[in-house]
CSV table of C-alpha atoms in Angstrom, one decimal:
chain,number,residue,atom,x,y,z
A,1,MET,CA,-86.7,5.0,117.2
A,2,SER,CA,-89.4,2.4,116.0
A,3,ALA,CA,-88.8,0.3,112.8
A,4,SER,CA,-91.5,2.5,110.8
A,5,SER,CA,-89.7,5.6,112.0
A,6,ILE,CA,-86.4,4.3,110.6
A,7,LYS,CA,-88.2,3.5,107.2
A,8,THR,CA,-89.3,7.2,107.4
A,9,VAL,CA,-85.8,8.8,108.3
A,10,LEU,CA,-83.3,6.7,106.4
A,11,PRO,CA,-84.3,7.5,102.8
A,12,LEU,CA,-84.9,11.4,104.0
A,13,SER,CA,-81.2,11.2,105.6
A,14,LEU,CA,-79.8,9.8,102.1
A,15,VAL,CA,-81.3,12.4,99.9
A,16,THR,CA,-80.1,14.9,102.2
A,17,GLY,CA,-76.6,13.4,102.1
A,18,ALA,CA,-76.8,13.3,98.3
A,19,SER,CA,-77.7,16.7,98.3
A,20,MET,CA,-74.7,17.6,100.3
A,21,LEU,CA,-72.4,15.7,98.3
A,22,ALA,CA,-72.8,18.2,95.4
A,23,MET,CA,-70.9,20.5,97.6
A,24,ASP,CA,-68.5,18.4,99.5
A,25,PHE,CA,-67.8,15.7,97.1
A,26,TYR,CA,-67.0,18.3,94.3
A,27,LEU,CA,-64.3,20.1,96.5
A,28,PRO,CA,-61.3,18.5,95.7
A,29,ALA,CA,-61.9,18.4,91.8
A,30,VAL,CA,-61.8,22.3,91.9
A,31,PRO,CA,-58.1,22.5,91.0
A,32,ASN,CA,-58.2,19.9,88.4
A,33,LEU,CA,-61.5,21.7,86.7
A,34,GLN,CA,-59.3,24.8,86.9
A,35,ALA,CA,-56.5,23.4,84.8
A,36,SER,CA,-59.0,21.7,82.4
A,37,PHE,CA,-60.5,25.0,81.4
A,38,GLY,CA,-57.5,27.2,81.9
A,39,ILE,CA,-59.2,29.3,84.1
A,40,ASP,CA,-57.9,31.5,87.3
A,41,VAL,CA,-58.5,30.7,90.8
A,42,THR,CA,-61.2,33.3,91.4
A,43,LEU,CA,-63.5,31.8,88.6
A,44,ALA,CA,-62.7,28.2,90.1
A,45,GLN,CA,-63.7,29.1,93.4
A,46,ALA,CA,-66.9,30.6,92.0
A,47,THR,CA,-68.2,27.4,91.1
A,48,ILE,CA,-68.4,26.9,95.1
A,49,ALA,CA,-69.9,30.0,95.7
A,50,LEU,CA,-72.5,30.1,93.3
A,51,PHE,CA,-73.5,26.7,94.8
A,52,LEU,CA,-74.0,27.9,98.0
A,53,ALA,CA,-75.7,31.3,97.1
A,54,GLY,CA,-78.2,28.8,95.1
A,55,LEU,CA,-78.6,26.8,98.5
A,56,ALA,CA,-79.4,29.8,100.2
A,57,ALA,CA,-81.6,31.7,98.2
A,58,SER,CA,-83.7,28.1,97.2
A,59,GLN,CA,-84.7,28.0,100.7
A,60,LEU,CA,-88.0,30.4,100.2
A,61,LEU,CA,-88.4,29.2,97.0
A,62,TRP,CA,-88.8,25.2,98.5
A,63,ALA,CA,-91.1,26.5,101.0
A,64,GLU,CA,-93.4,27.7,98.6
A,65,VAL,CA,-93.3,24.4,96.6
A,66,LEU,CA,-94.0,22.5,99.8
A,67,THR,CA,-96.6,24.6,101.1
A,68,ARG,CA,-98.4,24.5,97.7
A,69,CYS,CA,-97.5,21.1,96.1
A,70,GLY,CA,-96.8,18.7,99.0
A,71,PRO,CA,-93.7,17.1,100.2
A,72,ARG,CA,-93.6,14.2,97.7
A,73,GLN,CA,-94.0,16.4,94.7
A,74,SER,CA,-91.3,19.0,96.1
A,75,VAL,CA,-88.6,16.4,96.8
A,76,THR,CA,-89.4,14.6,93.5
A,77,ILE,CA,-88.9,18.0,91.8
A,78,GLY,CA,-85.7,18.5,93.7
A,79,ILE,CA,-84.1,15.2,92.9
A,80,TRP,CA,-85.0,15.0,89.5
A,81,MET,CA,-83.5,18.5,89.0
A,82,LEU,CA,-80.2,17.7,91.0
A,83,VAL,CA,-80.0,14.6,88.7
A,84,ALA,CA,-80.4,17.0,85.6
A,85,THR,CA,-77.8,19.7,86.7
A,86,SER,CA,-75.4,17.0,87.5
A,87,ILE,CA,-75.3,15.8,84.4
A,88,ALA,CA,-75.2,19.4,82.6
A,89,CYS,CA,-72.3,19.8,85.1
A,90,ALA,CA,-70.8,16.6,83.8
A,91,LEU,CA,-70.9,17.6,80.0
A,92,ALA,CA,-70.3,21.5,80.7
A,93,PRO,CA,-68.8,22.6,77.4
A,94,THR,CA,-67.4,26.0,78.8
A,95,ILE,CA,-67.0,27.6,82.5
A,96,GLY,CA,-69.7,29.9,81.8
A,97,PHE,CA,-72.1,27.1,81.7
A,98,LEU,CA,-70.7,25.4,84.4
A,99,LEU,CA,-71.2,28.1,86.6
A,100,LEU,CA,-75.0,28.6,85.7
A,101,MET,CA,-75.6,24.8,86.2
A,102,ARG,CA,-73.8,25.1,89.6
A,103,LEU,CA,-76.2,27.7,90.9
A,104,LEU,CA,-79.1,25.9,89.7
A,105,GLN,CA,-77.4,22.7,91.3
A,106,GLY,CA,-77.5,24.6,94.6
A,107,VAL,CA,-81.0,25.6,94.4
A,108,ALA,CA,-82.1,21.8,93.6
A,109,ALA,CA,-80.0,20.8,96.7
A,110,GLY,CA,-82.4,22.8,98.6
A,111,ALA,CA,-85.2,20.9,98.2
A,112,ALA,CA,-83.9,18.2,101.0
A,113,LEU,CA,-82.9,20.8,103.6
A,114,VAL,CA,-86.6,21.8,103.6
A,115,VAL,CA,-88.8,18.7,102.9
A,116,ALA,CA,-86.8,16.2,105.1
A,117,PRO,CA,-87.0,17.9,108.6
A,118,SER,CA,-90.7,19.0,107.6
A,119,VAL,CA,-91.8,15.5,107.1
A,120,VAL,CA,-89.9,14.1,110.1
A,121,ARG,CA,-91.4,16.5,112.6
A,122,ALA,CA,-95.0,16.0,110.9
A,123,THR,CA,-95.1,12.1,110.7
A,124,LEU,CA,-93.2,11.3,113.8
A,125,SER,CA,-93.6,11.5,117.7
A,126,ASP,CA,-91.9,14.3,119.7
A,127,ALA,CA,-89.3,11.6,120.6
A,128,ASP,CA,-89.0,10.0,117.3
A,129,ALA,CA,-88.7,13.2,115.8
A,130,VAL,CA,-85.8,14.5,117.9
A,131,ARG,CA,-83.9,11.2,117.0
A,132,GLY,CA,-84.9,11.2,113.2
A,133,VAL,CA,-83.4,15.1,113.3
A,134,ALA,CA,-80.5,13.8,114.9
A,135,THR,CA,-79.8,11.1,112.5
A,136,ILE,CA,-80.4,13.5,109.6
A,137,SER,CA,-78.0,15.9,111.4
A,138,MET,CA,-75.5,12.7,111.7
A,139,VAL,CA,-75.4,12.5,108.0
A,140,GLU,CA,-75.0,16.2,107.4
A,141,ALA,CA,-72.0,15.8,109.7
A,142,ILE,CA,-70.2,13.0,108.3
A,143,ILE,CA,-70.4,14.2,104.7
A,144,PRO,CA,-68.6,17.3,105.0
A,145,ALA,CA,-65.6,15.0,106.6
A,146,ALA,CA,-66.0,11.9,104.1
A,147,GLY,CA,-67.2,13.7,101.0
A,148,PRO,CA,-63.6,15.6,100.0
A,149,ALA,CA,-61.9,12.3,100.9
A,150,LEU,CA,-64.0,10.0,98.5
A,151,GLY,CA,-63.7,12.7,96.0
A,152,ALA,CA,-60.2,13.0,96.2
A,153,ALA,CA,-59.7,9.5,95.8
A,154,LEU,CA,-61.8,9.5,92.7
A,155,LEU,CA,-59.7,12.1,91.1
A,156,HIS,CA,-56.9,9.2,90.8
A,157,TYR,CA,-58.9,7.3,88.2
A,158,ALA,CA,-60.8,10.3,86.4
A,159,ASP,CA,-61.1,13.8,86.1
A,160,TRP,CA,-63.7,16.5,87.5
A,161,ARG,CA,-66.3,15.4,85.1
A,162,ALA,CA,-66.8,12.0,86.9
A,163,THR,CA,-67.5,13.7,90.1
A,164,PHE,CA,-70.8,15.1,88.5
A,165,TRP,CA,-71.5,11.6,87.0
A,166,VAL,CA,-71.3,9.9,90.7
A,167,ILE,CA,-73.4,12.7,92.5
A,168,GLY,CA,-76.3,12.3,89.6
A,169,GLY,CA,-76.4,8.6,89.7
A,170,LEU,CA,-76.3,8.3,93.6
A,171,THR,CA,-79.3,11.0,93.7
A,172,LEU,CA,-81.2,8.7,91.0
A,173,LEU,CA,-80.6,5.9,93.0
A,174,VAL,CA,-82.0,7.1,96.3
A,175,LEU,CA,-85.2,8.6,94.3
A,176,PRO,CA,-87.8,5.6,94.6
A,177,PHE,CA,-87.1,5.2,98.2
A,178,VAL,CA,-87.7,8.7,98.8
A,179,VAL,CA,-90.6,8.9,97.0
A,180,ARG,CA,-92.1,5.6,98.7
A,181,VAL,CA,-91.8,7.3,102.3
A,182,THR,CA,-92.6,10.8,101.4
A,183,PRO,CA,-96.4,11.7,102.1
A,184,ARG,CA,-98.5,13.5,99.2
A,185,GLU,CA,-99.3,16.0,101.8
A,186,LEU,CA,-98.3,16.6,105.6
A,187,PRO,CA,-100.2,14.7,108.0
A,188,GLY,CA,-102.8,17.1,109.7
A,189,LEU,CA,-102.6,19.7,106.9
A,190,ASP,CA,-105.2,22.2,107.4
A,191,ARG,CA,-105.0,24.7,104.8
A,192,THR,CA,-107.4,27.2,106.4
A,193,VAL,CA,-104.6,27.8,108.7
A,194,ASN,CA,-102.5,30.9,108.2
A,195,ALA,CA,-99.3,29.8,106.8
A,196,SER,CA,-97.5,33.0,105.7
A,197,TYR,CA,-94.2,34.4,106.8
A,198,ALA,CA,-95.7,36.8,109.0
A,199,ALA,CA,-97.9,34.1,110.8
A,200,VAL,CA,-94.7,32.2,111.4
A,201,LEU,CA,-92.5,35.0,112.6
A,202,GLY,CA,-95.4,36.4,114.6
A,203,THR,CA,-94.8,33.2,117.0
A,204,SER,CA,-92.5,34.6,119.8
A,205,LYS,CA,-91.2,30.8,120.6
A,206,PHE,CA,-90.3,30.4,117.0
A,207,ARG,CA,-88.2,33.4,116.8
A,208,ARG,CA,-86.5,32.8,120.0
A,209,LEU,CA,-85.6,29.1,119.1
A,210,ALA,CA,-84.7,29.9,115.5
A,211,ALA,CA,-82.4,32.9,116.6
A,212,SER,CA,-80.8,30.5,119.3
A,213,HIS,CA,-80.1,28.0,116.7
A,214,ALA,CA,-79.2,29.9,113.9
A,215,LEU,CA,-76.2,32.0,116.6
A,216,SER,CA,-75.0,28.5,117.9
A,217,PHE,CA,-74.6,27.1,114.5
A,218,GLY,CA,-73.3,30.3,113.2
A,219,ALA,CA,-70.7,30.3,115.9
A,220,MET,CA,-69.7,26.7,114.6
A,221,LEU,CA,-69.4,27.8,110.8
A,222,ALA,CA,-67.3,30.9,111.8
A,223,CYS,CA,-65.1,28.4,113.7
A,224,VAL,CA,-64.7,26.1,110.6
A,225,ALA,CA,-64.3,28.9,108.3
A,226,SER,CA,-61.6,30.3,110.4
A,227,ALA,CA,-59.7,27.4,111.5
A,228,PRO,CA,-57.0,27.0,108.4
A,229,GLN,CA,-56.2,30.5,108.9
A,230,LEU,CA,-55.8,30.1,112.5
A,231,LEU,CA,-53.8,26.7,112.6
A,232,LEU,CA,-51.3,28.3,110.0
A,233,ASN,CA,-51.0,31.6,111.4
A,234,ALA,CA,-50.9,30.8,115.3
A,235,LEU,CA,-49.5,27.0,115.2
A,236,GLY,CA,-47.7,26.9,111.7
A,237,LEU,CA,-49.8,23.9,110.9
A,238,GLY,CA,-51.4,23.1,107.5
A,239,PRO,CA,-54.3,21.3,105.9
A,240,SER,CA,-53.7,18.1,107.6
A,241,ALA,CA,-54.1,19.6,111.0
A,242,PHE,CA,-57.5,21.1,109.9
A,243,SER,CA,-58.4,17.7,108.5
A,244,MET,CA,-57.7,16.2,111.7
A,245,LEU,CA,-59.6,18.8,113.5
A,246,GLN,CA,-62.7,18.3,111.5
A,247,LEU,CA,-62.6,14.7,111.9
A,248,LEU,CA,-62.4,14.9,115.6
A,249,GLY,CA,-65.3,17.4,115.7
A,250,VAL,CA,-67.6,15.3,113.5
A,251,ALA,CA,-66.8,12.4,115.5
A,252,SER,CA,-67.8,14.1,118.6
A,253,PHE,CA,-71.0,15.4,116.8
A,254,ILE,CA,-71.9,11.9,116.0
A,255,VAL,CA,-71.7,10.7,119.2
A,256,GLY,CA,-73.5,13.4,121.0
A,257,ALA,CA,-76.2,13.3,118.3
A,258,SER,CA,-76.6,9.3,118.9
A,259,GLN,CA,-77.3,10.6,122.5
A,260,ALA,CA,-79.8,13.3,121.7
A,261,GLY,CA,-82.8,11.4,121.9
A,262,ARG,CA,-82.2,9.9,125.3
A,263,ILE,CA,-80.7,13.0,127.0
A,264,SER,CA,-83.9,15.2,125.7
A,265,LYS,CA,-86.0,12.2,127.2
A,266,GLN,CA,-84.2,12.5,130.4
A,267,LEU,CA,-83.9,16.4,130.6
A,268,GLY,CA,-87.1,17.4,128.7
A,269,ILE,CA,-86.5,19.0,125.2
A,270,ALA,CA,-86.3,22.7,126.9
A,271,GLY,CA,-83.5,20.9,129.3
A,272,ALA,CA,-81.7,19.5,126.5
A,273,ILE,CA,-81.5,22.9,124.7
A,274,GLN,CA,-80.6,24.7,127.5
A,275,LEU,CA,-77.7,22.5,128.7
A,276,GLY,CA,-76.2,22.6,125.0
A,277,ALA,CA,-76.6,26.5,125.3
A,278,TRP,CA,-74.7,26.8,128.5
A,279,LEU,CA,-71.9,24.3,127.6
A,280,GLN,CA,-70.9,26.1,124.3
A,281,ALA,CA,-71.4,29.4,126.2
A,282,LEU,CA,-69.0,28.5,129.0
A,283,LEU,CA,-66.5,26.6,126.6
A,284,CYS,CA,-66.1,29.8,124.4
A,285,ALA,CA,-65.9,32.3,127.7
A,286,ALA,CA,-63.1,29.3,129.2
A,287,MET,CA,-61.1,29.3,126.0
A,288,LEU,CA,-61.3,33.2,125.6
A,289,ALA,CA,-59.6,33.6,129.3
A,290,LEU,CA,-57.0,30.8,128.6
A,291,SER,CA,-55.9,32.6,125.2
A,292,PHE,CA,-54.7,35.2,127.8
A,293,ILE,CA,-52.7,33.2,129.9
A,294,VAL,CA,-51.3,30.2,127.9
A,295,PRO,CA,-50.1,29.9,124.2
A,296,LEU,CA,-52.5,28.0,122.2
A,297,SER,CA,-52.0,24.4,121.1
A,298,PHE,CA,-53.3,22.0,118.8
A,299,ALA,CA,-54.4,19.7,121.6
A,300,GLY,CA,-56.2,22.5,123.2
A,301,LEU,CA,-58.2,23.5,120.3
A,302,ALA,CA,-59.0,20.0,119.5
A,303,VAL,CA,-60.7,19.5,123.2
A,304,PHE,CA,-62.4,22.7,122.9
A,305,TRP,CA,-63.7,21.9,119.4
A,306,CYS,CA,-65.0,18.2,120.2
A,307,ALA,CA,-66.4,19.7,123.3
A,308,PHE,CA,-68.3,22.4,121.3
A,309,CYS,CA,-69.5,20.0,118.5
A,310,GLY,CA,-70.7,17.7,121.2
A,311,GLY,CA,-72.8,20.6,122.9
A,312,LEU,CA,-74.3,21.4,119.6
A,313,ALA,CA,-75.5,17.8,119.0
A,314,ILE,CA,-76.9,17.6,122.2
A,315,ARG,CA,-79.0,20.9,121.5
A,316,GLY,CA,-79.3,21.0,117.8
A,317,PRO,CA,-81.8,18.1,117.0
A,318,ALA,CA,-84.1,19.1,120.1
A,319,THR,CA,-83.9,22.5,119.0
A,320,PHE,CA,-84.9,22.0,115.2
A,321,SER,CA,-87.8,19.7,116.2
A,322,GLU,CA,-89.1,22.6,118.7
A,323,VAL,CA,-88.8,25.0,115.9
A,324,LEU,CA,-91.0,22.8,113.6
A,325,ALA,CA,-93.3,22.4,116.4
A,326,LEU,CA,-96.1,24.2,114.3
A,327,PRO,CA,-99.2,23.4,112.3
A,328,PRO,CA,-98.2,21.3,109.3
A,329,ALA,CA,-99.3,24.2,107.0
A,330,GLN,CA,-96.4,26.4,108.6
A,331,MET,CA,-93.4,23.9,108.7
A,332,GLY,CA,-92.0,24.4,105.0
A,333,ARG,CA,-91.9,28.1,105.6
A,334,ALA,CA,-90.5,27.7,109.0
A,335,SER,CA,-87.9,25.1,107.9
A,336,ALA,CA,-86.7,27.5,105.0
A,337,LEU,CA,-86.6,30.4,107.5
A,338,LEU,CA,-84.5,28.5,110.2
A,339,THR,CA,-82.0,27.3,107.4
A,340,LEU,CA,-81.6,30.7,106.0
A,341,ALA,CA,-81.2,32.2,109.3
A,342,VAL,CA,-78.2,29.7,110.0
A,343,LEU,CA,-76.6,30.3,106.6
A,344,VAL,CA,-76.8,34.2,107.1
A,345,ALA,CA,-75.6,33.9,110.7
A,346,GLY,CA,-72.6,31.5,109.5
A,347,ALA,CA,-71.7,33.9,106.9
A,348,VAL,CA,-72.0,37.2,109.2
A,349,GLY,CA,-69.8,35.6,111.8
A,350,THR,CA,-67.0,34.7,109.5
A,351,GLN,CA,-66.6,38.0,108.1
A,352,VAL,CA,-66.7,39.6,111.4
A,353,ALA,CA,-63.5,37.5,112.6
A,354,ALA,CA,-61.8,37.4,109.0
A,355,PRO,CA,-59.8,40.7,109.9
A,356,PHE,CA,-58.5,39.3,112.8
A,357,MET,CA,-57.4,35.7,111.5
A,358,ASP,CA,-53.9,37.0,110.3
A,359,GLY,CA,-52.9,37.2,113.7
A,360,ARG,CA,-51.2,34.6,116.1
A,361,SER,CA,-54.1,35.0,118.6
A,362,ILE,CA,-57.5,32.9,119.2
A,363,ALA,CA,-58.7,35.7,121.2
A,364,PRO,CA,-60.8,37.4,118.2
A,365,LEU,CA,-62.5,34.3,117.1
A,366,MET,CA,-63.4,33.3,120.6
A,367,THR,CA,-64.8,36.7,121.2
A,368,VAL,CA,-67.0,36.3,118.2
A,369,MET,CA,-68.1,33.0,119.3
A,370,LEU,CA,-68.8,33.9,122.6
A,371,VAL,CA,-70.9,37.0,121.7
A,372,ALA,CA,-73.0,34.5,119.7
A,373,CYS,CA,-73.2,31.7,122.3
A,374,ALA,CA,-73.8,34.0,125.1
A,375,ALA,CA,-76.9,35.6,122.5
A,376,SER,CA,-78.1,32.0,121.8
A,377,LEU,CA,-77.9,31.4,125.5
A,378,ALA,CA,-79.8,34.2,126.3
A,379,VAL,CA,-83.0,33.8,124.2
A,380,VAL,CA,-83.8,30.6,125.4
A,381,LEU,CA,-83.7,31.7,129.2
A,382,PRO,CA,-86.6,31.7,130.1
A,383,TYR,CA,-87.6,28.8,127.8
A,384,PRO,CA,-90.2,30.2,125.5
A,385,ARG,CA,-93.8,29.2,126.3
A,386,ALA,CA,-95.5,27.1,123.2
A,387,ASN,CA,-98.4,29.6,123.4
A,388,ASP,CA,-96.8,32.7,123.4
A,389,GLN,CA,-97.6,34.5,120.3
A,390,THR,CA,-97.3,38.0,119.6
A,391,ALA,CA,-98.9,38.5,116.1
A,392,PRO,CA,-102.6,37.3,115.3
A,393,ALA,CA,-103.6,34.9,112.6
A,394,VAL,CA,-104.7,36.8,109.4
């Protein structure tokens, strides 16, 4: 990646990381908050659920802001909103006020998820765009692993309110760097191009690649959400085993993502996407078959998880870059639809597997993941053509 590309990608990666910290850095503080307000577990957990609800719902909102106001104004509004809601959370006098601010904080955090990939795809070459998305993906992988550990360390010196002061301060710190590299408008923007959701969804290539990406990520999120119960019920292992599994998966993803650009260059973007899809589907099939033959072990699960995350890293950045290979006027809505599809797929996969997580077998989870990964592979075989459109422009 060229020096100018790094100057663009690095600040966008930082603002994405700051947005994600609002979720992961806060997690260890939930019991502290519960004791502080004297509330039950359900109400304390609602501070997480409402943030995620705001994050998901905001995708379409930020797509509209990006389309109408441009990326610089969008990210500026999002950052200032994230700073303001973080301060409000830190000063929250009641749990009701905190819940409202957490919902709005989730909305604010959604700006980076829409703006960052759109700017990377519109301003960089195809090869650098893949590397740029891979860099942002690595940050997105590091934060869930490092955020809770850093948040837990902070609680040795301060209470839960300090968590939000830190989030607000870090977000404010990256503001000038992000504004400097974010253009007022996406390069090559033609406002006469139909940028409606119907036009974006009318492109068969977008639909197929977005569906493939969402199914792949959905399988991953279902595994992450189910792993604590699986480790406890099948192996009798506690939270430390889950933390170790997460750390190994993140490390494998970072290694894979660091090579994503090189693999895409050697195999072509289509080849990289299909390679990752084949790898994930075959891993799930093998793990499902083994579940009927040998007992589950932590070592076996760790090997599977590392390879699965590596496959996701190979295909993920290339897929995201390809999904946004659209006219700049359509990129904001395309990015929002893709992120929303990923969140929905993860939620559905988690709920489908949930009723079976009180057992000792990994087979139900592997069945859910295999179905998702096989479908993800099927929709990119053959690889969709760039000019494959099924809906006329309005």
